[in-house]
Coordinates of C-alpha atoms and ligand atoms in Angstrom, one line a residue:
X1 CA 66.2 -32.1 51.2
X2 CA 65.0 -28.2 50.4
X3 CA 61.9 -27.3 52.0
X4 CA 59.5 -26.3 49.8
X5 CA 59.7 -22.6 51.0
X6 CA 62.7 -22.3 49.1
X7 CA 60.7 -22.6 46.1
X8 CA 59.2 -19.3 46.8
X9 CA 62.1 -17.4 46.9
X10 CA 62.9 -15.3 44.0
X11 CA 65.6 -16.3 42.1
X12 CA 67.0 -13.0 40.2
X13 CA 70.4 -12.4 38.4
X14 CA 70.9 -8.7 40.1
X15 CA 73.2 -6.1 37.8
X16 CA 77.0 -5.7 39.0
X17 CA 78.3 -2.2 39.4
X18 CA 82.1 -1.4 39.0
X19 CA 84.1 -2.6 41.4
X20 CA 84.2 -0.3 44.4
X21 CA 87.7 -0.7 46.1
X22 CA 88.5 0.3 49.5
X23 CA 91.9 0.3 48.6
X24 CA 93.3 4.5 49.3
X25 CA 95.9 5.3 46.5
X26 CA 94.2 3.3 43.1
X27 CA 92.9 5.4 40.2
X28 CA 89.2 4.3 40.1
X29 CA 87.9 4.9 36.2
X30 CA 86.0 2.3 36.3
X31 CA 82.3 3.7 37.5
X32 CA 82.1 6.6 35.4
X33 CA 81.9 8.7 38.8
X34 CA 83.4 12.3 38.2
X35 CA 86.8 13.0 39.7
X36 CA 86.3 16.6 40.6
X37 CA 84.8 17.6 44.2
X38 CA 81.1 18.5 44.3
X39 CA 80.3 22.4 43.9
X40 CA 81.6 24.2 46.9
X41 CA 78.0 25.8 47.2
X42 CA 77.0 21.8 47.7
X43 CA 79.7 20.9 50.4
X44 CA 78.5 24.2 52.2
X45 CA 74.7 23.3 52.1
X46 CA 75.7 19.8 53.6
X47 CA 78.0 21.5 56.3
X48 CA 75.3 23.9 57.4
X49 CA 72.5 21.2 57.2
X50 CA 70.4 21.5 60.2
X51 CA 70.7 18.1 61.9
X52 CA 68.2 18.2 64.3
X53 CA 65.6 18.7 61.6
X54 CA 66.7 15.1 60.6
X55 CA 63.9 13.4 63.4
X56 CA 61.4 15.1 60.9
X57 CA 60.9 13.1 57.6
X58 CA 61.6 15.1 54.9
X59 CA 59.6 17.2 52.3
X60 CA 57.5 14.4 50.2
X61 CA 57.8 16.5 47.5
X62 CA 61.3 17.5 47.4
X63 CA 59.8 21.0 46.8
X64 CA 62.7 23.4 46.7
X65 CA 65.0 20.6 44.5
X66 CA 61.8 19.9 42.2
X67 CA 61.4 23.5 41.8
X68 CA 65.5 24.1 41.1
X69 CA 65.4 21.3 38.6
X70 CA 62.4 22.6 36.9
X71 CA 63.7 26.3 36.8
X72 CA 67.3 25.1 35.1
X73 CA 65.4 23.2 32.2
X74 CA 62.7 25.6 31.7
X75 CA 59.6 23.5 32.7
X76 CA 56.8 23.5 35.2
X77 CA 57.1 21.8 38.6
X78 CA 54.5 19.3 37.7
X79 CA 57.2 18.5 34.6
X80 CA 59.9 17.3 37.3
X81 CA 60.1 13.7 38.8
X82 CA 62.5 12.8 41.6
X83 CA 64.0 9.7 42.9
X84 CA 66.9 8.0 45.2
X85 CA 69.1 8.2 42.2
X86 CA 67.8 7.9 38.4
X87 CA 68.1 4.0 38.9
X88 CA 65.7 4.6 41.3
X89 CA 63.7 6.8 38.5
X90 CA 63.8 4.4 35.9
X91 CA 62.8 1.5 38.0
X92 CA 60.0 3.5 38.9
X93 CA 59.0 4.1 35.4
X94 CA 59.2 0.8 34.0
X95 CA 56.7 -0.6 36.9
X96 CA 54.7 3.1 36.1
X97 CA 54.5 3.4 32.4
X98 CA 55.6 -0.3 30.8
X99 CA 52.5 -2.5 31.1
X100 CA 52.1 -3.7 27.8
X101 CA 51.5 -7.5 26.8
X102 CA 54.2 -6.3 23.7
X103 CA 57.6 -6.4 25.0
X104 CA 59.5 -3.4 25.7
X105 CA 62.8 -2.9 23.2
X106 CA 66.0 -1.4 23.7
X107 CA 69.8 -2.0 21.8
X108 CA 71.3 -5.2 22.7
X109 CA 74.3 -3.0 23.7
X110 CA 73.2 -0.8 26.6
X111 CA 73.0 0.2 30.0
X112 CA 72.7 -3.3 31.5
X113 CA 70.2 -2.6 33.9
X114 CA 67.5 -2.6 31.8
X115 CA 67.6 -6.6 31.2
X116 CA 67.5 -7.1 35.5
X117 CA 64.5 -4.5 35.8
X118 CA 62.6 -6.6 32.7
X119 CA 63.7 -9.4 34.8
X120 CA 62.0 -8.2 38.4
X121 CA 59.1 -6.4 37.3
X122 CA 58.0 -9.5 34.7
X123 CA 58.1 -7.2 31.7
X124 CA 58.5 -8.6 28.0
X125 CA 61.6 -7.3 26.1
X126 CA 63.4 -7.5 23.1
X127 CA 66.9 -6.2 22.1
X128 CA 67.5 -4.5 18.4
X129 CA 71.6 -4.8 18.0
X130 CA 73.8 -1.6 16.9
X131 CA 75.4 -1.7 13.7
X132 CA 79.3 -2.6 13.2
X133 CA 79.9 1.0 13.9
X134 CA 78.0 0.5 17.1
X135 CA 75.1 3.2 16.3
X136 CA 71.3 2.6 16.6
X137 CA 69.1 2.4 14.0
X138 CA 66.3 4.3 14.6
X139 CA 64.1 2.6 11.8
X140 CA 64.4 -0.9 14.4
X141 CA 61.9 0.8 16.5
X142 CA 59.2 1.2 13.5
X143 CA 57.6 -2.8 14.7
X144 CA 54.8 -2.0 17.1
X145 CA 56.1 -2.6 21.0
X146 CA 55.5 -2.2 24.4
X147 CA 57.8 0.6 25.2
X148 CA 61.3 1.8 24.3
X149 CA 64.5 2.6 26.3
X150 CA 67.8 4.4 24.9
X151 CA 70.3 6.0 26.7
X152 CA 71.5 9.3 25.0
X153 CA 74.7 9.0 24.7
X154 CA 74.6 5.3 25.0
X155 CA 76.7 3.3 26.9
X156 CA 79.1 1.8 27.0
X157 CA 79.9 2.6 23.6
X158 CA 79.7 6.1 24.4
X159 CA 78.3 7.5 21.0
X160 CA 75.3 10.3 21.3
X161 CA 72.6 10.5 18.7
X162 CA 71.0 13.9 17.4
X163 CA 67.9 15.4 17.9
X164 CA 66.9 14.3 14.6
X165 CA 66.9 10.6 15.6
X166 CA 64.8 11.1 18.3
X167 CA 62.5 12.9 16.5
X168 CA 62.1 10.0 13.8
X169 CA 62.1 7.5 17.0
X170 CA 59.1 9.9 18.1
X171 CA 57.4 9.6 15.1
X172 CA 57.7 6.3 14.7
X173 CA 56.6 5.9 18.5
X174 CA 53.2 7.8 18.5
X175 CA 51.5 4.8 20.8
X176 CA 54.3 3.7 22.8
X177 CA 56.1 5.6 26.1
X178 CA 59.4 6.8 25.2
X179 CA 62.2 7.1 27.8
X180 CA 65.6 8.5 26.8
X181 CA 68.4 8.0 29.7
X182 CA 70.7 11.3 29.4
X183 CA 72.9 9.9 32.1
X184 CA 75.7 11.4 30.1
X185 CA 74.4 14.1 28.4
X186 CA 75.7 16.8 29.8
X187 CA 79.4 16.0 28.6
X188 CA 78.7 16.9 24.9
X189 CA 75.1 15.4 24.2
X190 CA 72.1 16.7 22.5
X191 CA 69.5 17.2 25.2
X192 CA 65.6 16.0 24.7
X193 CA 64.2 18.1 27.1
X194 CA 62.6 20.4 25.1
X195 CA 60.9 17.6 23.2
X196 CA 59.3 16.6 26.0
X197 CA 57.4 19.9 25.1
X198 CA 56.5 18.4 21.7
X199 CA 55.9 14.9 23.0
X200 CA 53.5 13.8 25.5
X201 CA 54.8 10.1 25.8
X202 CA 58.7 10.8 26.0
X203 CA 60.0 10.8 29.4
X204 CA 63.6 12.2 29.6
X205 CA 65.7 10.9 32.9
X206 CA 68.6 12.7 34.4
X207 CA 70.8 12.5 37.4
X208 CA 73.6 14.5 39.8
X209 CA 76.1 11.1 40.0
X210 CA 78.0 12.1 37.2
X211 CA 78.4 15.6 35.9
X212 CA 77.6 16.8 39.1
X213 CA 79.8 15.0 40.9
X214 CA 77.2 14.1 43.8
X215 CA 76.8 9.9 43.3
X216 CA 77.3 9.1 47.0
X217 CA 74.2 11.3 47.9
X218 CA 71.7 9.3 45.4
X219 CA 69.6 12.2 43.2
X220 CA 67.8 11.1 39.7
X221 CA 65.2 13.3 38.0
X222 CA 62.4 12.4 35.1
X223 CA 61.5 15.8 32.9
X224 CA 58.2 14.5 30.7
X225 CA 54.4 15.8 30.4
X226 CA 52.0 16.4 33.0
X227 CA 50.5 13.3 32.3
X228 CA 53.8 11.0 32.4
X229 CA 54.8 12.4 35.7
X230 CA 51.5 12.3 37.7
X231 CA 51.6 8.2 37.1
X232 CA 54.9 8.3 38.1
X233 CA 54.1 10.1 41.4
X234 CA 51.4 7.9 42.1
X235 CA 53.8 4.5 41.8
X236 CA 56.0 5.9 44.0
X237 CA 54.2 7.3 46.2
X238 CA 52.3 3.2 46.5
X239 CA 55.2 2.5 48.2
X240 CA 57.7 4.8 49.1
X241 CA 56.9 8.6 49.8
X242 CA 59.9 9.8 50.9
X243 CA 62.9 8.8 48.4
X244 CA 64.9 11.7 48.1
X245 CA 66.1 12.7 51.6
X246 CA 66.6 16.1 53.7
X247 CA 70.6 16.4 53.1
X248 CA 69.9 15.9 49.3
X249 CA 67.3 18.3 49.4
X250 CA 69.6 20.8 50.2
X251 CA 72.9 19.7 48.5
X252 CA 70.9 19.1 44.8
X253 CA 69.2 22.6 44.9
X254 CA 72.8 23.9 46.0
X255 CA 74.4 21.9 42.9
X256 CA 71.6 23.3 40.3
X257 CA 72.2 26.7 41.8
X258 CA 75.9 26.8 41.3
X259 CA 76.0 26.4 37.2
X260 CA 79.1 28.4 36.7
X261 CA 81.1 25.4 38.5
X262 CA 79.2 23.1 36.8
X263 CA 80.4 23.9 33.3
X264 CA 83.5 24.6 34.0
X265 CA 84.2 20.7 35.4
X266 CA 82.2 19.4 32.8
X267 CA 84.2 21.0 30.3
X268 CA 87.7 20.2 32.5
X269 CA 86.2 16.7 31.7
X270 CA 85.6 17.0 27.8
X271 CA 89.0 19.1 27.2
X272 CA 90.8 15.5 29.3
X273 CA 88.6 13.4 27.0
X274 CA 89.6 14.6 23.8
X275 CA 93.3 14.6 25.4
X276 CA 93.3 11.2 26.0
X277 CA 91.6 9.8 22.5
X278 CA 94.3 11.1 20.7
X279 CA 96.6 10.1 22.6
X280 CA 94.9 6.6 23.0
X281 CA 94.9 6.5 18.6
X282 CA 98.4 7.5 18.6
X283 CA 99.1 4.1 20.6
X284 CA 97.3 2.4 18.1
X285 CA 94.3 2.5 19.5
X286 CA 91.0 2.2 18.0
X287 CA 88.5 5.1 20.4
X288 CA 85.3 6.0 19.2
X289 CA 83.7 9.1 19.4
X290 CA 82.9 9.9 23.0
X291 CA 80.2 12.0 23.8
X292 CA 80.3 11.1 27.5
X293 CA 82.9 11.1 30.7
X294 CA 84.1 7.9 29.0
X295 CA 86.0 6.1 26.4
X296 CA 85.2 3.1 24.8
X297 CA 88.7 1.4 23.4
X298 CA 90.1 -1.5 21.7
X299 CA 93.2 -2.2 20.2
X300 CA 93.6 -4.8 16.7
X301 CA 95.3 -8.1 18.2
X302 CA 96.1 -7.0 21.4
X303 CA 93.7 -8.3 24.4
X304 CA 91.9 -5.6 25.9
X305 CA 91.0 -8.4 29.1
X306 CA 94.9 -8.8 29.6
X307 CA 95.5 -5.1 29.7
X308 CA 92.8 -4.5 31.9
X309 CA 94.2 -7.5 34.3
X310 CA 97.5 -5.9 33.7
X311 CA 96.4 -2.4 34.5
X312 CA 94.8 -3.9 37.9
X313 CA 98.0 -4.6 39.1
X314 CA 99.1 -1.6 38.9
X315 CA 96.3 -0.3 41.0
X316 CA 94.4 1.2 37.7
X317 CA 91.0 0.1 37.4
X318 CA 89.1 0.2 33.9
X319 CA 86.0 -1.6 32.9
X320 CA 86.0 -4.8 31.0
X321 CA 82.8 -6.8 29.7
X322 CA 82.5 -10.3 29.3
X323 CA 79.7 -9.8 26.4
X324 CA 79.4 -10.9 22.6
X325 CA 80.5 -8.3 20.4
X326 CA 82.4 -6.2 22.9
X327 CA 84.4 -8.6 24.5
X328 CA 87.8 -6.9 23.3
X329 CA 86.7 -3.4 24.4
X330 CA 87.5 -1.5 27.8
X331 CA 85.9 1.5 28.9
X332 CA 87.7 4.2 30.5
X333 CA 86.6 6.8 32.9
X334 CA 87.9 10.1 32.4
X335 CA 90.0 11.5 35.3
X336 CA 91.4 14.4 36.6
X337 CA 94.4 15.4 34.0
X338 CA 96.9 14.0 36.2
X339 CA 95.7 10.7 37.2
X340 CA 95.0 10.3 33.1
X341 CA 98.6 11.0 32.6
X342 CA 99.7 7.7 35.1
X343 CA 96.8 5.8 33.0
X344 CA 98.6 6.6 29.6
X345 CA 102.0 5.8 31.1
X346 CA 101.0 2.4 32.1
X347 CA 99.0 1.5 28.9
X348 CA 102.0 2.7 26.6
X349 CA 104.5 0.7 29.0
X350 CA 102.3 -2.2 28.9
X351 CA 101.9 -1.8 24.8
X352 CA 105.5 -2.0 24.5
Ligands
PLP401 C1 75.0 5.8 35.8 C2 73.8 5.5 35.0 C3 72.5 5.6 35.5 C4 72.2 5.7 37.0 O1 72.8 6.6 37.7 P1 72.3 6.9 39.2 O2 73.6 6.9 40.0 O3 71.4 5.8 39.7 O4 71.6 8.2 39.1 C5 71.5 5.4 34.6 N1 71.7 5.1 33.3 C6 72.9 5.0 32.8 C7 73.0 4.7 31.4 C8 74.0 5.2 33.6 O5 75.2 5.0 33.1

């Protein structure tokens, strides 16, 4: 028989990241992580990192990064939130700024970490589905809620929304926090940033994982009002002071510092993206709009789950998801130009 302890364990359904192979010579586009190298000015801050200072804990307040951050988007210090990674961020914020009987809303097709953080922090949702063309409706988030979350350019679908959706989501929102993910945005999106200037409840979240190339090291950021931020400092610091750590420190404010390098792989990235869609359409394939370092594909009566199995065996790795409505789509990482080229070799071998 159980013991009755067991009863008191928590029994969650956690989120699954992409596979992470250990396997040396696959191509890997299946996390959305960036293909090109950190900025040099980031490897050389981690090289000359001072390791005996790592016995002392490091700044609380993430000072110099905090300040980097807020410099690049034109904001004050107090504008600028930092956590272990913007997973970190957002899970922060939900337990900070969702505690509303109403139920939180976001679109049925999203980032699907938002259902698992609902999930552990006992917070109501509801989802508002995308239309056939996969866009959002902004008049869904008229009905009075609790909260709303939208990524900006969503995914996986991978299509952005203008800056005048979120101001009609803004004005439709005047009681509720807003939070708009811009995991993405810097590979073609409209940025919110500034209307965090205009608006006191939106909360924009950011992070150095993908366009800057820095996942392994963990760095998220929040840009929102004075107001929005201080709660958020206060959650975290109710139970972990110290989440963005001495090497990151130095390696973020490195990364913010370097913007020439920046641009110049996001737009490597873009120029590969727009590569591949075409090609992708001239294979018959349906690709929609990226606005991300993504595609989202399908292809009329052809299984998009066999080609990813297929593709697996030839040491590619793509996303596939077992969900409703998208259960014939695979999304794509964009990679470097030449790992792209083996990727469209194999997919037009595979569709002959
Ligand atoms: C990747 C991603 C994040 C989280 O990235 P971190 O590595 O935790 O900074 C957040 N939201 C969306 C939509 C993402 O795709």
């Amino acid at each position: 028989m159980e013991r009755l302890w067991t009863e008191n364990l928590r029994d969650i359904e956690p989120y699954v990241p992409g596979e992470q192979s250990g396997e040396q010579d696959i191509i890997k586009l299946n996390a959305n992580e960036n293909p090109y190298p950190p900025s040099p000015k980031a490897q050389e801050a981690i090289r000359n990192f001072d390791t005996q200072a790592l016995r002392f804990y490091p700044n609380a307040n993430a000072t110099s990064l905090k300040q980097a951050i807020a410099d690049y988007y034109h904001v004050g210090i107090k504008n600028v939130f930092l956590g272990n990674g913007s997973d970190d961020v957002i899970a922060v914020a939900f337990q900070a700024l969702f505690n509303s009987d109403l139920p939180i809303v976001f679109p049925d097709l999203t980032y699907s970490f938002y259902p698992v953080w609902c999930a552990l922090f006992n917070i109501p949702y509801k989802n508002y589905p995308v239309g056939d063309d996969f866009r959002i409706n902004a008049e869904d988030y008229r009905e009075k809620n609790g909260g709303v979350i939208i990524p900006n350019p969503n995914a996986p679908t991978s299509l952005g929304e203008g800056r005048a959706f979120v101001e009609k989501l803004m004005d439709y929102n005047r009681d509720s926090v807003v939070i708009i993910d811009e995991a993405y945005v810097d590979f073609g999106g409209e940025s919110s940033v500034e209307l965090t200037k205009k608006y006191e409840n939106l909360l924009v979240t950011g992070t150095f994982s993908k366009s800057r190339s820095l996942a392994g090291l963990r760095i998220g950021f929040a840009i929102g009002s004075e107001k929005l931020i201080s709660v958020l400092e206060a959650v975290k610091n109710s139970y972990n002071s110290y989440t963005v750590d001495a090497v990151s420190i130095e390696a973020g404010r490195a990364s913010i510092l370097d913007d020439a390098y920046f641009k110049q792989t996001c737009n490597k990235i873009i120029r590969t993206r727009e590569r591949v869609t075409a090609q992708m359409r001239e294979l018959g394939f349906t690709v929609l709009d990226s606005q991300t370092n993504f595609i989202f594909a399908t292809r009329d009566g052809m299984s998009m789950k066999d080609m990813f199995e297929y593709l697996k065996t030839k040491k590619i790795y793509i996303r596939y998801f077992s969900v409703p409505r998208i259960d014939n789509y695979v999304r794509i990482t964009i990679g470097t130009d030449r790992e792209m080229d083996v990727f469209l070799e194999n997919v037009r071998e595979y569709v002959k």
